[in-house]
Short mmCIF file of N, CA and C in Angstrom, two decimals:
data_model
loop_
_atom_site.label_atom_id
_atom_site.label_comp_id
_atom_site.label_asym_id
_atom_site.label_seq_id
_atom_site.Cartn_x
_atom_site.Cartn_y
_atom_site.Cartn_z
N MET A 26 -129.15 -113.55 74.97
CA MET A 26 -129.36 -112.86 76.24
C MET A 26 -129.95 -113.85 77.24
N ASN A 27 -129.52 -113.77 78.45
CA ASN A 27 -130.00 -114.64 79.51
C ASN A 27 -131.49 -114.38 79.74
N ARG A 28 -132.27 -115.41 79.88
CA ARG A 28 -133.72 -115.28 80.03
C ARG A 28 -134.20 -115.40 81.47
N LEU A 29 -133.33 -115.14 82.43
CA LEU A 29 -133.73 -115.21 83.83
C LEU A 29 -134.52 -113.99 84.28
N TYR A 30 -134.50 -112.93 83.50
CA TYR A 30 -135.20 -111.73 83.92
C TYR A 30 -136.71 -111.95 83.86
N HIS A 31 -137.41 -111.25 84.67
CA HIS A 31 -138.86 -111.35 84.71
C HIS A 31 -139.45 -110.48 83.62
N GLU A 32 -140.54 -110.93 83.02
CA GLU A 32 -141.15 -110.20 81.92
C GLU A 32 -141.48 -108.76 82.27
N SER A 33 -141.73 -108.47 83.53
CA SER A 33 -142.07 -107.09 83.91
C SER A 33 -140.84 -106.17 83.87
N GLU A 34 -139.67 -106.74 83.71
CA GLU A 34 -138.46 -105.94 83.65
C GLU A 34 -138.26 -105.46 82.21
N ASP A 35 -139.10 -104.52 81.78
CA ASP A 35 -139.05 -104.09 80.40
C ASP A 35 -137.88 -103.17 80.09
N TRP A 36 -137.01 -102.93 81.04
CA TRP A 36 -135.80 -102.18 80.76
C TRP A 36 -135.00 -102.87 79.67
N VAL A 37 -135.14 -104.18 79.56
CA VAL A 37 -134.40 -104.95 78.56
C VAL A 37 -134.72 -104.44 77.15
N ARG A 38 -135.96 -104.11 76.92
CA ARG A 38 -136.37 -103.63 75.60
C ARG A 38 -135.92 -102.19 75.34
N GLN A 39 -135.49 -101.50 76.38
CA GLN A 39 -135.05 -100.12 76.24
C GLN A 39 -133.53 -99.97 76.16
N GLY A 40 -132.81 -101.05 76.31
CA GLY A 40 -131.36 -101.00 76.33
C GLY A 40 -130.74 -100.53 75.03
N ALA A 41 -129.72 -99.71 75.13
CA ALA A 41 -128.99 -99.25 73.95
C ALA A 41 -128.37 -100.43 73.20
N CYS A 42 -128.08 -101.50 73.91
CA CYS A 42 -127.45 -102.68 73.31
C CYS A 42 -128.35 -103.35 72.27
N ARG A 43 -129.65 -103.10 72.34
CA ARG A 43 -130.58 -103.72 71.40
C ARG A 43 -130.30 -103.32 69.95
N ASN A 44 -129.56 -102.25 69.75
CA ASN A 44 -129.26 -101.77 68.41
C ASN A 44 -127.92 -102.28 67.88
N TYR A 45 -127.29 -103.20 68.60
CA TYR A 45 -125.97 -103.69 68.23
C TYR A 45 -125.96 -105.21 68.21
N ASP A 46 -124.96 -105.76 67.55
CA ASP A 46 -124.76 -107.21 67.51
C ASP A 46 -124.47 -107.69 68.94
N PRO A 47 -125.23 -108.65 69.43
CA PRO A 47 -125.02 -109.14 70.81
C PRO A 47 -123.59 -109.64 71.06
N GLU A 48 -122.92 -110.12 70.04
CA GLU A 48 -121.56 -110.63 70.22
C GLU A 48 -120.60 -109.54 70.70
N LEU A 49 -120.92 -108.30 70.41
CA LEU A 49 -120.10 -107.18 70.88
C LEU A 49 -120.03 -107.17 72.40
N PHE A 50 -121.11 -107.58 73.05
CA PHE A 50 -121.19 -107.54 74.52
C PHE A 50 -120.72 -108.84 75.17
N PHE A 51 -120.31 -109.80 74.36
CA PHE A 51 -119.81 -111.07 74.86
C PHE A 51 -118.48 -111.41 74.19
N PRO A 52 -117.45 -110.58 74.42
CA PRO A 52 -116.15 -110.82 73.77
C PRO A 52 -115.50 -112.10 74.28
N VAL A 53 -114.66 -112.67 73.44
CA VAL A 53 -113.96 -113.90 73.79
C VAL A 53 -113.01 -113.66 74.96
N SER A 54 -112.42 -112.47 75.01
CA SER A 54 -111.45 -112.13 76.05
C SER A 54 -111.60 -110.66 76.42
N THR A 55 -111.19 -110.33 77.62
CA THR A 55 -111.19 -108.92 78.04
C THR A 55 -109.78 -108.34 77.98
N THR A 56 -108.84 -109.11 77.45
CA THR A 56 -107.46 -108.65 77.31
C THR A 56 -107.06 -108.74 75.84
N GLY A 57 -105.89 -108.20 75.53
CA GLY A 57 -105.40 -108.25 74.16
C GLY A 57 -106.37 -107.56 73.21
N PRO A 58 -106.58 -108.14 72.03
CA PRO A 58 -107.49 -107.54 71.05
C PRO A 58 -108.93 -107.41 71.57
N GLY A 59 -109.34 -108.28 72.46
CA GLY A 59 -110.69 -108.22 73.04
C GLY A 59 -110.91 -106.98 73.88
N ARG A 60 -109.84 -106.38 74.33
CA ARG A 60 -109.94 -105.18 75.18
C ARG A 60 -110.66 -104.04 74.45
N GLU A 61 -110.38 -103.87 73.16
CA GLU A 61 -111.05 -102.83 72.38
C GLU A 61 -112.56 -103.09 72.28
N THR A 62 -112.91 -104.35 72.11
CA THR A 62 -114.32 -104.73 72.04
C THR A 62 -115.02 -104.42 73.36
N VAL A 63 -114.37 -104.75 74.45
CA VAL A 63 -114.92 -104.49 75.78
C VAL A 63 -115.13 -102.99 75.97
N GLU A 64 -114.14 -102.20 75.59
CA GLU A 64 -114.25 -100.75 75.77
C GLU A 64 -115.38 -100.16 74.92
N LEU A 65 -115.58 -100.68 73.71
CA LEU A 65 -116.68 -100.22 72.87
C LEU A 65 -118.02 -100.58 73.50
N ALA A 66 -118.14 -101.81 73.97
CA ALA A 66 -119.38 -102.25 74.63
C ALA A 66 -119.67 -101.39 75.87
N LYS A 67 -118.64 -101.13 76.67
CA LYS A 67 -118.82 -100.31 77.87
C LYS A 67 -119.22 -98.88 77.53
N ALA A 68 -118.68 -98.34 76.43
CA ALA A 68 -119.04 -96.98 76.01
C ALA A 68 -120.52 -96.93 75.62
N ILE A 69 -120.99 -97.95 74.94
CA ILE A 69 -122.42 -98.01 74.58
C ILE A 69 -123.26 -98.08 75.85
N CYS A 70 -122.84 -98.90 76.79
CA CYS A 70 -123.57 -99.02 78.06
C CYS A 70 -123.60 -97.70 78.84
N ARG A 71 -122.48 -97.00 78.84
CA ARG A 71 -122.42 -95.75 79.60
C ARG A 71 -123.41 -94.71 79.09
N SER A 72 -123.78 -94.81 77.81
CA SER A 72 -124.75 -93.87 77.24
C SER A 72 -126.19 -94.36 77.38
N CYS A 73 -126.39 -95.51 77.97
CA CYS A 73 -127.70 -96.15 78.03
C CYS A 73 -128.54 -95.63 79.20
N THR A 74 -129.81 -95.39 78.93
CA THR A 74 -130.71 -94.87 79.97
C THR A 74 -131.09 -95.92 81.01
N VAL A 75 -130.90 -97.20 80.71
CA VAL A 75 -131.27 -98.24 81.68
C VAL A 75 -130.05 -98.97 82.22
N ARG A 76 -128.91 -98.31 82.17
CA ARG A 76 -127.66 -98.92 82.64
C ARG A 76 -127.75 -99.43 84.08
N ARG A 77 -128.32 -98.64 84.95
CA ARG A 77 -128.40 -99.05 86.37
C ARG A 77 -129.28 -100.27 86.54
N ASP A 78 -130.40 -100.33 85.81
CA ASP A 78 -131.28 -101.50 85.88
C ASP A 78 -130.55 -102.75 85.38
N CYS A 79 -129.81 -102.57 84.30
CA CYS A 79 -129.06 -103.68 83.71
C CYS A 79 -128.00 -104.20 84.68
N LEU A 80 -127.25 -103.29 85.28
CA LEU A 80 -126.22 -103.70 86.24
C LEU A 80 -126.85 -104.36 87.46
N ARG A 81 -127.92 -103.79 87.94
CA ARG A 81 -128.62 -104.38 89.10
C ARG A 81 -129.04 -105.81 88.79
N TRP A 82 -129.60 -106.00 87.60
CA TRP A 82 -130.03 -107.35 87.21
C TRP A 82 -128.84 -108.30 87.13
N ALA A 83 -127.75 -107.86 86.49
CA ALA A 83 -126.57 -108.72 86.32
C ALA A 83 -125.99 -109.12 87.67
N LEU A 84 -125.97 -108.20 88.61
CA LEU A 84 -125.47 -108.52 89.96
C LEU A 84 -126.41 -109.49 90.66
N ARG A 85 -127.70 -109.25 90.58
CA ARG A 85 -128.68 -110.11 91.23
C ARG A 85 -128.69 -111.52 90.62
N ALA A 86 -128.57 -111.59 89.30
CA ALA A 86 -128.63 -112.89 88.61
C ALA A 86 -127.29 -113.63 88.65
N GLY A 87 -126.23 -112.93 89.06
CA GLY A 87 -124.91 -113.57 89.08
C GLY A 87 -124.38 -113.81 87.67
N GLU A 88 -124.74 -112.92 86.75
CA GLU A 88 -124.33 -113.07 85.35
C GLU A 88 -122.80 -113.14 85.27
N ALA A 89 -122.31 -114.26 84.76
CA ALA A 89 -120.86 -114.52 84.75
C ALA A 89 -120.20 -114.21 83.41
N HIS A 90 -120.97 -113.79 82.42
CA HIS A 90 -120.41 -113.56 81.10
C HIS A 90 -120.91 -112.23 80.54
N GLY A 91 -120.09 -111.62 79.73
CA GLY A 91 -120.50 -110.45 78.98
C GLY A 91 -120.41 -109.14 79.74
N VAL A 92 -120.63 -108.08 78.96
CA VAL A 92 -120.64 -106.72 79.51
C VAL A 92 -122.10 -106.36 79.80
N TRP A 93 -122.37 -106.04 81.05
CA TRP A 93 -123.72 -105.67 81.51
C TRP A 93 -123.58 -104.41 82.34
N GLY A 94 -124.37 -103.40 82.05
CA GLY A 94 -124.31 -102.17 82.83
C GLY A 94 -122.93 -101.54 82.85
N ALA A 95 -122.21 -101.68 81.75
CA ALA A 95 -120.85 -101.13 81.59
C ALA A 95 -119.83 -101.78 82.51
N THR A 96 -120.06 -103.04 82.87
CA THR A 96 -119.09 -103.76 83.71
C THR A 96 -118.75 -105.10 83.08
N THR A 97 -117.54 -105.53 83.32
CA THR A 97 -117.09 -106.86 82.89
C THR A 97 -117.41 -107.87 83.98
N PRO A 98 -117.31 -109.15 83.68
CA PRO A 98 -117.53 -110.15 84.73
C PRO A 98 -116.61 -109.94 85.94
N GLU A 99 -115.35 -109.57 85.67
CA GLU A 99 -114.40 -109.35 86.76
C GLU A 99 -114.84 -108.17 87.64
N GLU A 100 -115.29 -107.12 87.00
CA GLU A 100 -115.75 -105.94 87.76
C GLU A 100 -116.99 -106.27 88.58
N ARG A 101 -117.87 -107.08 88.04
CA ARG A 101 -119.07 -107.46 88.81
C ARG A 101 -118.72 -108.36 89.98
N ARG A 102 -117.74 -109.25 89.81
CA ARG A 102 -117.31 -110.07 90.95
C ARG A 102 -116.78 -109.18 92.06
N TYR A 103 -116.00 -108.18 91.69
CA TYR A 103 -115.48 -107.23 92.68
C TYR A 103 -116.63 -106.49 93.36
N LEU A 104 -117.59 -106.01 92.58
CA LEU A 104 -118.74 -105.30 93.16
C LEU A 104 -119.53 -106.18 94.11
N ARG A 105 -119.74 -107.43 93.73
CA ARG A 105 -120.48 -108.35 94.62
C ARG A 105 -119.72 -108.56 95.94
N ARG A 106 -118.40 -108.70 95.85
CA ARG A 106 -117.60 -108.85 97.08
C ARG A 106 -117.73 -107.60 97.94
N GLU A 107 -117.61 -106.43 97.32
CA GLU A 107 -117.70 -105.18 98.07
C GLU A 107 -119.09 -105.03 98.69
N LEU A 108 -120.12 -105.36 97.95
CA LEU A 108 -121.49 -105.25 98.48
C LEU A 108 -121.70 -106.21 99.64
N SER A 109 -121.15 -107.41 99.54
CA SER A 109 -121.34 -108.37 100.64
C SER A 109 -120.59 -107.92 101.87
N LEU A 110 -119.48 -107.22 101.71
CA LEU A 110 -118.73 -106.72 102.87
C LEU A 110 -119.48 -105.59 103.57
N THR A 111 -120.17 -104.76 102.81
CA THR A 111 -120.90 -103.65 103.42
C THR A 111 -122.19 -104.11 104.08
N VAL A 112 -122.72 -105.24 103.62
CA VAL A 112 -123.97 -105.76 104.20
C VAL A 112 -123.68 -106.49 105.51
N ASN A 113 -122.54 -107.17 105.57
CA ASN A 113 -122.21 -107.97 106.76
C ASN A 113 -121.62 -107.17 107.86
#
């Protein structure tokens, strides 16, 4: 897990992902056989009570890998573009 988060962000310790193998959230690919892994990781995230905090952190930190807050890197890039368009 990326260690850029601040220690006061204890949402990390509350994440549903803490009960699973971290590799599940960092698939080799988001297509082909990796697609099933991504969908499983996203389903776990969707049930998580700190999903919004996780996604907020991933967007703020520019996290380029893995499933965070039920989003893939591609989805987060899209969200960042959309957010920058609404701010400007």
